[in-house]
Amino acid sequence: MADLTANPTVVNPSREGQVDHGHDHGHHDDHHHEETFLTKYIFSMDHKMISKQFLITGIFWAFIGGAMSLLFRLQLAWPESTFPFMETLLGRWAEGGQLSPDFYYALVTIHGTVLVFFVLTGGLSGTFANFLIPLQIGARDMASPMMNMLSYWFFFAASFVMFGSLFIETGPASGGWTAYPPLNGMRDIAVNKGSGLGFDLWLTSISLFIVSSLLGGLNYISTVINLRTRGMTLSRLPLVIWALMFAAVLGVLAFPALLSAAVLLEFDRLLDTSFFLNNIVINGELLAYKGGSPILYQHLFWFLGHPEVYIIIIPAMGIVSDVMSVHARKPIFGYKAMLISMLAIVVIGFFVWAHHMFVTGMSPVLGVVFAIFTLLIAVPSAIKTFNWITTLWRGNLRLTVPMLFCIGFVSLFITGGVTGIFLGNPAVDVQLHDTYFVVAHFHIIMGVAAFFGMWAGVYHWFPKMFGRHMNRTLGYIHFWVTMVSAYLVFFPMHFMTGFPRRYWSFTNFETFNTMGNLQAIITIAAFVVFAAQILFLINFFYSIFRGRPVTEQNPWGATTLEWTTPIRPGHGNWEGDIPTVHRWAYDYSTENGDVGQHVPMKEGEAAH
Amino acid sequence: MSAFIILAVLILLFTAFFFIGKISETSMSIRKANATEDGGDSYDDMEYVSNINGYLSLAFMVGFLFLSFYGTLHYLPRMIPKLANSIHGQELDKMFLRTYYITASIFLITHVVLFAFVFMYRYKRNRKAYFFSHSNTLEIIWTTIPAIAMAYLVYTGIIAWNETFTKDNSFTEYFGEDHSDKMPITMEVTGYQFGWKVRYPGADGSLGNRVIDDEHINEFYATYSLPNELGVDWQDDSTSHDDLFVDDTVRFVKGHPAIVNVGALDVLHSFYLPHFRIKMDCVPGTPNQIKFIPLYSTEEYREVLSKEAYWQETNEATGQPRWETFNFELACTELCGASHWAMQKYVKVYETMDEFYAWQNAQTPYYVSTVEPAIAAVDNPTEEEAEEDEASIEMAKN
């Protein structure tokens, strides 16, 4: 029976012919004829090409979102100065060279939206789930390559709409990435400039993105369940595959709640329904909305919103676990514990959403329930951290660029994780809610840490993606500059405990105007971080075309299946049969040396 | 011009980095020709790079840990004053400190261990990694310890939380003490774009009723040309007639329970008193309530601050030491539109109830100053106006 699931022609009869397609694409001359530029690079159904499309779109948005943060950081650091270049760049949004509050809030909103959804969900899960799932489980492609292609093109459409919304007259959405009604619930630009057409486009874009995410997620799950090669039992899956599947499960279960919230919100805006609106008085006049609840929206939003942070961080955890193990030349410590803790995070992650709402006036009893579940999540997170550290213990750590990003990830995960213990406790959260402490917390743990996981993955799998190496000196500079200056940006924000976030200027308050040049230090550090990313960008694109070619099939000495494919695998991944799996993915430094998953067990050798 | 210079410098800098990268790649391939190390084809000088990065990791750890603790101490005097000015606030701050001590130790220990391991086990040609795949004992240890720590934090936190947000307004057992003999101050704060409507009861001690419907808001406005956003029932409820609308400063009394009804007119706002550790969202259509007992009057609090170096420095705007002009402030912490950042109001805490009464008695109720004249002007027009009206009716008839 085991043979049935393993034989590629049985598993996927529709692509029987593609067994031969695993050409080494280094030899472009004898390329198969039926692929045109359009089918190979644009409407590609090859999971590897789709993953690169996700990655490059993600990089595009990361730079847009990052550049936006620089603009509003300038305003925060020097609220009383003017920057003439800003008027050149933004026109009437920065008259006299000072960012207008309206556009400041638009920048904050779009920065949050694109980084959370487009970069760290689309760019991270989209890239690595597409790239790694078929290659590591031993499949020729995704369960449904067509759906996979659609998933990217829905993402592209979402990006297109969001990008377009930046250029309309009333400006893009400016009511925060959480888009709370009533601020965003009425199509009235007198209430908020960005709540006009800008927010309609925002909702459209997010709805398209949800479709993309669902198409992708269902595909990832069914691929992992159905298309594993012979011998690839669930308990032999690399952790990164587990992580990507868990993230997909979270997305499939949680995103629909956001879609329903988005649709109901648009009803309120366009059809004057009152799902989220009640007793609103504007300019002395009571509007006709009756009986809705703005808090209901928050429940729906955070029902996605909190699992969303795990959708972001779990793939990063998976990548770090596997990349760390390869470069430490040691098995990941406590594979089962890692797996169970990840599962615990996924399950508990669905019961903590209202910790974002402790001060909305909801019942204090509910606060207690959500506090218990929230602090409970610290336990599996701690287990994972200790296991990563133990993986390093007595290893032979090759401090390559991807390895450094893994180590940086663990450091950031600790720093950003412990502050979550403050925020999850309602008694402490009263003071910290909606302040810079929160900004510091989530930027470190789900912003920078998730980015570190992503970079670890990019540097590690770049040779497989493009058949060339990235320049490692630039990589090291990228890592160290980012590590130091990202901490310089976000760590000092803890000192601004209790300073409200989303303030255009603190000059009106004596209480919040005490930090002197700290804001300026943060802004300068932010510019340095951004400069380091330009270095990464140069390295990335230069290396795609001119990087040192990969000459070994398995340059890192890894055990997983993707390194058994040709250096430049074609559509279908393996030239001959798909390899059979005989062991788990972590047989590093065993008695027999480092042993790949496809190598049969020796006589008398015990499974780990 | 300066923009061009900056741009040119940046481009040069990136080009320089780029060539450093290129050159090191070339020098690596020269080393590679003589190397026998096992590092895969990307890293044949693995021992060399691991050494450099091992030392860098160590340096990073020292610098990072030093800066994080030094920074905390350095900025501590400038943080929102550590002294919470409310009974529950002091409990919540204890909770903060408890959490801080636990998490700061975890932070310190794990960082030292993490980077120490990175340094100690950096790649050596002759070292073989130790195959160590799992240990149930270890897993049990580091499941139990965090679980106990979290249980402790959540338990103590919930106790403080429940006391703070108890629905009981009698204050008979508020944090273990009886405050029911103190006259509470009930008041109402309503957020709008962009400010706060603050309403205090008059001598009767109770706020006038609000009826949020067409009749009390829209029709009232249309009839009397006077906005009545709150929907106060001016005509049928006389308790509203001595209510005070306060424009400048929110007022409380030391030791007396403050019961604040918070709400909003248009969009979400959040009522935030940083020094009192008070935060409650203002939701249109859903009234919320929060209560606390201030511990220090404004004067006493200034006295406390006068002993701290930061507050002794001269305030450039006023020329006085900072503590002398210190005031508690009210801020909004829920994004509510373009001027969200500007919803500031001062907060004053009186020493005694008498001072509060003195202020209260000196105010003219809003009904007397504004509502009554507006109603009278329409319902009982003065003679001249009545004549004018009659004249216009006559004209219309003709």
mmCIF file of N, CA and C in Angstrom, chain B residues 130-191:
data_model
loop_
_atom_site.group_PDB
_atom_site.id
_atom_site.type_symbol
_atom_site.label_atom_id
_atom_site.label_comp_id
_atom_site.label_asym_id
_atom_site.label_seq_id
_atom_site.Cartn_x
_atom_site.Cartn_y
_atom_site.Cartn_z
ATOM 1 N N TYR B 130 27.703 17.007 18.508
ATOM 2 C CA TYR B 130 27.216 15.918 19.366
ATOM 3 C C TYR B 130 25.780 15.614 18.979
ATOM 4 N N PHE B 131 25.531 14.375 18.556
ATOM 5 C CA PHE B 131 24.189 13.999 18.134
ATOM 6 C C PHE B 131 23.289 13.897 19.369
ATOM 7 N N PHE B 132 22.434 14.897 19.538
ATOM 8 C CA PHE B 132 21.609 14.969 20.756
ATOM 9 C C PHE B 132 20.216 15.359 20.300
ATOM 10 N N SER B 133 19.345 14.357 20.131
ATOM 11 C CA SER B 133 18.095 14.646 19.428
ATOM 12 C C SER B 133 16.936 14.978 20.360
ATOM 13 N N HIS B 134 16.921 14.415 21.566
ATOM 14 C CA HIS B 134 15.846 14.805 22.463
ATOM 15 C C HIS B 134 16.144 14.349 23.887
ATOM 16 N N SER B 135 15.457 14.955 24.835
ATOM 17 C CA SER B 135 15.576 14.548 26.224
ATOM 18 C C SER B 135 14.277 14.919 26.917
ATOM 19 N N ASN B 136 13.545 13.909 27.310
ATOM 20 C CA ASN B 136 12.242 14.188 27.920
ATOM 21 C C ASN B 136 12.385 14.929 29.244
ATOM 22 N N THR B 137 13.458 14.622 29.973
ATOM 23 C CA THR B 137 13.674 15.300 31.250
ATOM 24 C C THR B 137 13.780 16.803 31.030
ATOM 25 N N LEU B 138 14.639 17.169 30.063
ATOM 26 C CA LEU B 138 14.805 18.598 29.798
ATOM 27 C C LEU B 138 13.482 19.234 29.390
ATOM 28 N N GLU B 139 12.744 18.552 28.503
ATOM 29 C CA GLU B 139 11.484 19.134 28.037
ATOM 30 C C GLU B 139 10.524 19.339 29.204
ATOM 31 N N ILE B 140 10.496 18.365 30.103
ATOM 32 C CA ILE B 140 9.580 18.489 31.245
ATOM 33 C C ILE B 140 10.008 19.668 32.115
ATOM 34 N N ILE B 141 11.328 19.798 32.314
ATOM 35 C CA ILE B 141 11.812 20.910 33.150
ATOM 36 C C ILE B 141 11.379 22.238 32.547
ATOM 37 N N TRP B 142 11.649 22.407 31.249
ATOM 38 C CA TRP B 142 11.312 23.742 30.719
ATOM 39 C C TRP B 142 9.907 23.862 30.177
ATOM 40 N N THR B 143 9.081 22.882 30.479
ATOM 41 C CA THR B 143 7.644 23.105 30.360
ATOM 42 C C THR B 143 7.101 23.542 31.723
ATOM 43 N N THR B 144 7.618 22.897 32.777
ATOM 44 C CA THR B 144 7.075 23.137 34.109
ATOM 45 C C THR B 144 7.424 24.534 34.618
ATOM 46 N N ILE B 145 8.698 24.905 34.468
ATOM 47 C CA ILE B 145 9.119 26.186 35.043
ATOM 48 C C ILE B 145 8.350 27.363 34.434
ATOM 49 N N PRO B 146 8.292 27.488 33.091
ATOM 50 C CA PRO B 146 7.485 28.597 32.560
ATOM 51 C C PRO B 146 6.019 28.481 32.956
ATOM 52 N N ALA B 147 5.508 27.251 33.039
ATOM 53 C CA ALA B 147 4.091 27.088 33.396
ATOM 54 C C ALA B 147 3.837 27.623 34.796
ATOM 55 N N ILE B 148 4.756 27.346 35.724
ATOM 56 C CA ILE B 148 4.586 27.836 37.096
ATOM 57 C C ILE B 148 4.672 29.365 37.121
ATOM 58 N N ALA B 149 5.683 29.899 36.391
ATOM 59 C CA ALA B 149 5.840 31.355 36.360
ATOM 60 C C ALA B 149 4.596 32.026 35.794
ATOM 61 N N MET B 150 4.067 31.451 34.720
ATOM 62 C CA MET B 150 2.885 32.055 34.097
ATOM 63 C C MET B 150 1.676 31.944 35.014
ATOM 64 N N ALA B 151 1.548 30.791 35.692
ATOM 65 C CA ALA B 151 0.416 30.613 36.597
ATOM 66 C C ALA B 151 0.458 31.670 37.698
ATOM 67 N N TYR B 152 1.673 31.918 38.210
ATOM 68 C CA TYR B 152 1.835 32.928 39.253
ATOM 69 C C TYR B 152 1.432 34.307 38.727
ATOM 70 N N LEU B 153 1.921 34.656 37.533
ATOM 71 C CA LEU B 153 1.622 35.988 36.994
ATOM 72 C C LEU B 153 0.143 36.142 36.685
ATOM 73 N N VAL B 154 -0.441 35.098 36.123
ATOM 74 C CA VAL B 154 -1.838 35.223 35.729
ATOM 75 C C VAL B 154 -2.723 35.277 36.983
ATOM 76 N N TYR B 155 -2.335 34.543 38.010
ATOM 77 C CA TYR B 155 -3.129 34.536 39.237
ATOM 78 C C TYR B 155 -3.093 35.908 39.915
ATOM 79 N N THR B 156 -1.884 36.431 40.118
ATOM 80 C CA THR B 156 -1.783 37.746 40.762
ATOM 81 C C THR B 156 -2.400 38.833 39.883
ATOM 82 N N GLY B 157 -2.224 38.684 38.574
ATOM 83 C CA GLY B 157 -2.776 39.676 37.657
ATOM 84 C C GLY B 157 -4.289 39.709 37.704
ATOM 85 N N ILE B 158 -4.894 38.524 37.747
ATOM 86 C CA ILE B 158 -6.350 38.455 37.731
ATOM 87 C C ILE B 158 -6.937 39.061 39.007
ATOM 88 N N ILE B 159 -6.240 38.860 40.122
ATOM 89 C CA ILE B 159 -6.740 39.445 41.376
ATOM 90 C C ILE B 159 -6.778 40.963 41.262
ATOM 91 N N ALA B 160 -5.681 41.546 40.778
ATOM 92 C CA ALA B 160 -5.623 43.004 40.627
ATOM 93 C C ALA B 160 -6.674 43.492 39.629
ATOM 94 N N TRP B 161 -6.816 42.743 38.548
ATOM 95 C CA TRP B 161 -7.767 43.103 37.488
ATOM 96 C C TRP B 161 -9.200 43.073 37.998
ATOM 97 N N ASN B 162 -9.538 42.014 38.727
ATOM 98 C CA ASN B 162 -10.909 41.890 39.225
ATOM 99 C C ASN B 162 -11.261 43.000 40.207
ATOM 100 N N GLU B 163 -10.298 43.348 41.067
ATOM 101 C CA GLU B 163 -10.543 44.429 42.021
ATOM 102 C C GLU B 163 -10.758 45.751 41.281
ATOM 103 N N THR B 164 -9.921 45.972 40.260
ATOM 104 C CA THR B 164 -9.990 47.240 39.528
ATOM 105 C C THR B 164 -11.327 47.394 38.825
ATOM 106 N N PHE B 165 -11.775 46.304 38.224
ATOM 107 C CA PHE B 165 -12.956 46.412 37.383
ATOM 108 C C PHE B 165 -14.207 45.805 38.026
ATOM 109 N N THR B 166 -14.195 45.716 39.335
ATOM 110 C CA THR B 166 -15.391 45.202 39.980
ATOM 111 C C THR B 166 -16.583 46.097 39.646
ATOM 112 N N LYS B 167 -17.735 45.469 39.475
ATOM 113 C CA LYS B 167 -18.914 46.234 39.072
ATOM 114 C C LYS B 167 -19.564 46.942 40.267
ATOM 115 N N ASP B 168 -19.045 46.627 41.453
ATOM 116 C CA ASP B 168 -19.638 47.168 42.665
ATOM 117 C C ASP B 168 -19.184 48.613 42.871
ATOM 118 N N ASN B 169 -20.138 49.533 42.935
ATOM 119 C CA ASN B 169 -19.764 50.931 43.070
ATOM 120 C C ASN B 169 -19.852 51.450 44.503
ATOM 121 N N SER B 170 -20.016 50.527 45.476
ATOM 122 C CA SER B 170 -20.177 51.009 46.849
ATOM 123 C C SER B 170 -18.827 51.283 47.517
ATOM 124 N N PHE B 171 -17.750 50.714 46.980
ATOM 125 C CA PHE B 171 -16.396 50.899 47.514
ATOM 126 C C PHE B 171 -16.270 50.430 48.958
ATOM 127 N N THR B 172 -17.126 49.454 49.354
ATOM 128 C CA THR B 172 -16.996 48.948 50.717
ATOM 129 C C THR B 172 -15.779 48.038 50.855
ATOM 130 N N GLU B 173 -15.469 47.275 49.807
ATOM 131 C CA GLU B 173 -14.290 46.408 49.898
ATOM 132 C C GLU B 173 -13.407 46.629 48.691
ATOM 133 N N TYR B 174 -12.903 47.832 48.579
ATOM 134 C CA TYR B 174 -12.090 48.197 47.431
ATOM 135 C C TYR B 174 -10.629 47.997 47.803
ATOM 136 N N PHE B 175 -9.996 46.986 47.218
ATOM 137 C CA PHE B 175 -8.628 46.597 47.574
ATOM 138 C C PHE B 175 -8.483 46.438 49.088
ATOM 139 N N GLY B 176 -9.484 45.743 49.651
ATOM 140 C CA GLY B 176 -9.384 45.379 51.067
ATOM 141 C C GLY B 176 -9.727 46.498 52.037
ATOM 142 N N GLU B 177 -10.122 47.667 51.533
ATOM 143 C CA GLU B 177 -10.458 48.737 52.471
ATOM 144 C C GLU B 177 -11.839 49.303 52.187
ATOM 145 N N ASP B 178 -12.387 49.919 53.194
ATOM 146 C CA ASP B 178 -13.723 50.487 53.058
ATOM 147 C C ASP B 178 -13.628 51.970 52.742
ATOM 148 N N HIS B 179 -14.076 52.355 51.560
ATOM 149 C CA HIS B 179 -14.052 53.770 51.193
ATOM 150 C C HIS B 179 -15.470 54.319 51.039
ATOM 151 N N SER B 180 -16.453 53.569 51.590
ATOM 152 C CA SER B 180 -17.839 53.949 51.318
ATOM 153 C C SER B 180 -18.251 55.235 52.040
ATOM 154 N N ASP B 181 -17.442 55.642 53.024
ATOM 155 C CA ASP B 181 -17.800 56.871 53.727
ATOM 156 C C ASP B 181 -17.392 58.121 52.948
ATOM 157 N N LYS B 182 -16.585 57.928 51.898
ATOM 158 C CA LYS B 182 -16.151 59.079 51.101
ATOM 159 C C LYS B 182 -17.176 59.355 50.001
ATOM 160 N N MET B 183 -17.558 60.605 49.905
ATOM 161 C CA MET B 183 -18.497 61.030 48.878
ATOM 162 C C MET B 183 -17.893 60.796 47.482
ATOM 163 N N PRO B 184 -18.496 59.929 46.672
ATOM 164 C CA PRO B 184 -17.912 59.724 45.340
ATOM 165 C C PRO B 184 -18.242 60.879 44.395
ATOM 166 N N ILE B 185 -17.380 61.102 43.431
ATOM 167 C CA ILE B 185 -17.650 62.105 42.404
ATOM 168 C C ILE B 185 -18.001 61.374 41.123
ATOM 169 N N THR B 186 -19.274 61.482 40.734
ATOM 170 C CA THR B 186 -19.703 60.858 39.491
ATOM 171 C C THR B 186 -19.662 61.913 38.400
ATOM 172 N N MET B 187 -19.076 61.578 37.293
ATOM 173 C CA MET B 187 -19.034 62.553 36.199
ATOM 174 C C MET B 187 -19.054 61.816 34.876
ATOM 175 N N GLU B 188 -19.044 62.589 33.788
ATOM 176 C CA GLU B 188 -19.211 61.971 32.483
ATOM 177 C C GLU B 188 -18.252 62.623 31.479
ATOM 178 N N VAL B 189 -17.572 61.774 30.709
ATOM 179 C CA VAL B 189 -16.671 62.287 29.680
ATOM 180 C C VAL B 189 -17.084 61.680 28.346
ATOM 181 N N THR B 190 -17.298 62.537 27.353
ATOM 182 C CA THR B 190 -17.710 62.040 26.055
ATOM 183 C C THR B 190 -16.728 62.526 25.002
ATOM 184 N N GLY B 191 -16.117 61.598 24.287
ATOM 185 C CA GLY B 191 -15.143 61.961 23.270
ATOM 186 C C GLY B 191 -15.826 62.324 21.968
#
